[in-house]
CSV table of C-alpha atoms in Angstrom, one decimal:
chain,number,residue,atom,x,y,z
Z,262,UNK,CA,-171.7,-211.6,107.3
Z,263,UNK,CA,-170.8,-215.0,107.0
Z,264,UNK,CA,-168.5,-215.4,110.1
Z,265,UNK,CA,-171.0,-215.3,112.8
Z,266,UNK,CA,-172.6,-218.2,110.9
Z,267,UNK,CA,-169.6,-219.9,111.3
Z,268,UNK,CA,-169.3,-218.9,115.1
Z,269,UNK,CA,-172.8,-220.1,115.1
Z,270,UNK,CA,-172.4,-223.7,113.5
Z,271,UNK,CA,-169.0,-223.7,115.5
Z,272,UNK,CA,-170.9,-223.3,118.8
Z,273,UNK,CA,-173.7,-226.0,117.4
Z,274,UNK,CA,-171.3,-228.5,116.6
Z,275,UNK,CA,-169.2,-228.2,120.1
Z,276,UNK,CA,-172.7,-228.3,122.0
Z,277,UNK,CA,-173.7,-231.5,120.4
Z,278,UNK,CA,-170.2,-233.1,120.7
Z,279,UNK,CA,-170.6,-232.6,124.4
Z,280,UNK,CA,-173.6,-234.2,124.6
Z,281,UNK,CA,-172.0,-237.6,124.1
Z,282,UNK,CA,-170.2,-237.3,127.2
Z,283,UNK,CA,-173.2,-236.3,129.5
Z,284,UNK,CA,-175.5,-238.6,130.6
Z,285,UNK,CA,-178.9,-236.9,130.9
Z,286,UNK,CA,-181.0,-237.6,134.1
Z,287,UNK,CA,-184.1,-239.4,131.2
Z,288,UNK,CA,-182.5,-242.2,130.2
Z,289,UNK,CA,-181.9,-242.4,126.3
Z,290,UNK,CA,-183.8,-246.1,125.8
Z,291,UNK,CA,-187.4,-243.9,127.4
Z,292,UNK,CA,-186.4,-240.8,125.2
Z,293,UNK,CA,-185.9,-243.2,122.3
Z,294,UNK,CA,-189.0,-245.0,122.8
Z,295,UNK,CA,-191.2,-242.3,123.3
Z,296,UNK,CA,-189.5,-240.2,120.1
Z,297,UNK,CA,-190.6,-243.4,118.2
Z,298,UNK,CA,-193.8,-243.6,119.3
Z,299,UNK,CA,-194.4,-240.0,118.1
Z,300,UNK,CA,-193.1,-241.2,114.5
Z,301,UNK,CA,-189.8,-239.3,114.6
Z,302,UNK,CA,-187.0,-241.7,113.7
Z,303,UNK,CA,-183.0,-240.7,114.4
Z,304,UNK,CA,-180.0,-242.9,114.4
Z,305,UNK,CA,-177.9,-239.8,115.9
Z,306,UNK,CA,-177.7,-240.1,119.7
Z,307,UNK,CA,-177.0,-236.6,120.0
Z,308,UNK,CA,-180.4,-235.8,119.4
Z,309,UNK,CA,-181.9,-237.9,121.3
Z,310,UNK,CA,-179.6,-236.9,124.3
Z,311,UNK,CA,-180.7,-233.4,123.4
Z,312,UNK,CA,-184.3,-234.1,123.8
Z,313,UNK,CA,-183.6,-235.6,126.6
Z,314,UNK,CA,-182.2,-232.7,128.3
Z,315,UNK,CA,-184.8,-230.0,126.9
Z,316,UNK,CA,-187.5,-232.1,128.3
Z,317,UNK,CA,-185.7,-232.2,131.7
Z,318,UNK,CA,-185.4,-228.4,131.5
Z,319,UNK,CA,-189.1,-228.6,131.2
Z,320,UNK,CA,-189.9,-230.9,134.0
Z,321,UNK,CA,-187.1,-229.0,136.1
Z,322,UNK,CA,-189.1,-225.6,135.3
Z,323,UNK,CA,-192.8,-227.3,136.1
Z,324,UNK,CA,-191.5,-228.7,139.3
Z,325,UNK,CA,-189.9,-225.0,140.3
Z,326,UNK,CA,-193.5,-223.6,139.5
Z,327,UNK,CA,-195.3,-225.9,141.2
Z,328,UNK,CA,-193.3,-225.3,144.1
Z,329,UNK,CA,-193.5,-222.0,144.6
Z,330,UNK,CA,-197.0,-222.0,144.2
Z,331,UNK,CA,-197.0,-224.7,147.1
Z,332,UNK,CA,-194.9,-222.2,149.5
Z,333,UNK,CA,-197.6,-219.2,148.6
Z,334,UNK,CA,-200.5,-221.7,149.2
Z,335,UNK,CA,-199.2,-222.6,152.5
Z,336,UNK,CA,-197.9,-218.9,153.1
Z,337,UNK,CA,-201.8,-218.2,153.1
Z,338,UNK,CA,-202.9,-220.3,155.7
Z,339,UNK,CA,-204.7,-219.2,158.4
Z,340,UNK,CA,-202.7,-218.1,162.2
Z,341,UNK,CA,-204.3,-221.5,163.9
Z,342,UNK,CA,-202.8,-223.7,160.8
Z,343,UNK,CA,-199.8,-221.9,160.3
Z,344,UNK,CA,-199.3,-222.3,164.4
Z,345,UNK,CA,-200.0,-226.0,163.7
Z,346,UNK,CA,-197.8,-225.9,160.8
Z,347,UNK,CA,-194.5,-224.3,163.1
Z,348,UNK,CA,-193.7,-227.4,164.6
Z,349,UNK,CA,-193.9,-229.6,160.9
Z,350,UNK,CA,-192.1,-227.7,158.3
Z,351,UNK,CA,-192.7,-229.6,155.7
Z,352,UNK,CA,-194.5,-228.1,152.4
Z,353,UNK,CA,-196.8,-230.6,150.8
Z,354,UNK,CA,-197.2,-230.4,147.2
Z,355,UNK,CA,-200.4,-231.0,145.6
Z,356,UNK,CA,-202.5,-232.1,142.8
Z,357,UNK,CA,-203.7,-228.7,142.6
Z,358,UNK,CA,-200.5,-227.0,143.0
Z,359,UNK,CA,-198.7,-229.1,140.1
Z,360,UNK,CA,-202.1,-228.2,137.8
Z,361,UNK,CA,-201.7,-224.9,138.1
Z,362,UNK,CA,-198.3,-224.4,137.4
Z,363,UNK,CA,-198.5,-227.2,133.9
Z,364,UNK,CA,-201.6,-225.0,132.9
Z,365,UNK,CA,-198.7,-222.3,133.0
Z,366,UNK,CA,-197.0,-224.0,130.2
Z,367,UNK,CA,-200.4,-224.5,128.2
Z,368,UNK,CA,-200.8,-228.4,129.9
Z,369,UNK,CA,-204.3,-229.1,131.1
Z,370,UNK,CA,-204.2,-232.2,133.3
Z,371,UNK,CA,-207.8,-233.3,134.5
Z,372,UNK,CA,-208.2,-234.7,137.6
Z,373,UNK,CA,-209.1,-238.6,137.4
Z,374,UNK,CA,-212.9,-239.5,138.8
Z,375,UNK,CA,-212.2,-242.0,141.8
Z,376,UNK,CA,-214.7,-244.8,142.6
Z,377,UNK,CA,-215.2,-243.5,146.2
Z,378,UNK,CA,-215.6,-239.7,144.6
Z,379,UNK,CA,-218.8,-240.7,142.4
Z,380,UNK,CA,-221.9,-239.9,143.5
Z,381,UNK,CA,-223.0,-243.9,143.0
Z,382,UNK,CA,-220.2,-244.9,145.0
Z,383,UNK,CA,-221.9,-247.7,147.1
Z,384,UNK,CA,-225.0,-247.8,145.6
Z,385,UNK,CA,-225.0,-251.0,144.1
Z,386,UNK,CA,-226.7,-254.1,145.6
Z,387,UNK,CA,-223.6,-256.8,146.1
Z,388,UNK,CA,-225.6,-259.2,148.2
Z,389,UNK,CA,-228.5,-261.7,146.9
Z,390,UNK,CA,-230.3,-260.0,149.8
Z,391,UNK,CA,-230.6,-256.9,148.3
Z,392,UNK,CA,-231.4,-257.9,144.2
């Protein structure tokens, strides 16, 4: 019973030896800063690294999602867009599609109220004239 323990730790140990050779696309100083803001508190690079990578996987897998939903969205389109669309190629990701696919991995991102979205956008006198 005790050997695949050891295979286990074995396999633990190798991982996070390898992690001082990669170089993880977050940088450690922004992992680092944000771990410390949270109140967690490591002097091991390793598992900082290590965070660093599992929250890439978890970008990587939101961006995958959200892109996917973008090629359905635009696979929807009417004939006369998707016409239109022939000649430009290109998929546009949006607000909408990235919400969706974070509200996947239990993230609710609300949409910010713009000035010119409010209902009293331009309502306001700005001129002596109008007081």
């Amino acid at each position: 019973m005790g050997e695949p323990k050891q295979d286990d730790d074995a396999m633990l140990i190798e991982f996070l030896s390898s992690l001082m050779d990669y170089t993880p696309t977050i940088p450690d100083e922004l992992a680092e800063h944000y771990l410390t803001r949270s109140g967690f508190q490591c002097p091991d690079l390793r598992i900082t690294r290590l965070v660093s990578v599992a929250t890439q996987k978890f970008i990587a897998e939101i961006a995958s999602d959200a892109f996917q939903l973008c090629k359905a969205r635009q696979a929807g389109v009417s004939k006369e867009k998707r016409d239109k669309q022939q000649k430009d190629k290109r998929l546009v990701l949006t607000t909408e599609d990235l919400s969706m696919a974070l509200r996947e991995y239990g993230v609710n991102m609300k949409h910010q109220e713009y000035f010119a979205d409010s209902t009293s956008a331009g309502t306001t006198p700005t001129s002596k004239e109008e007081c």
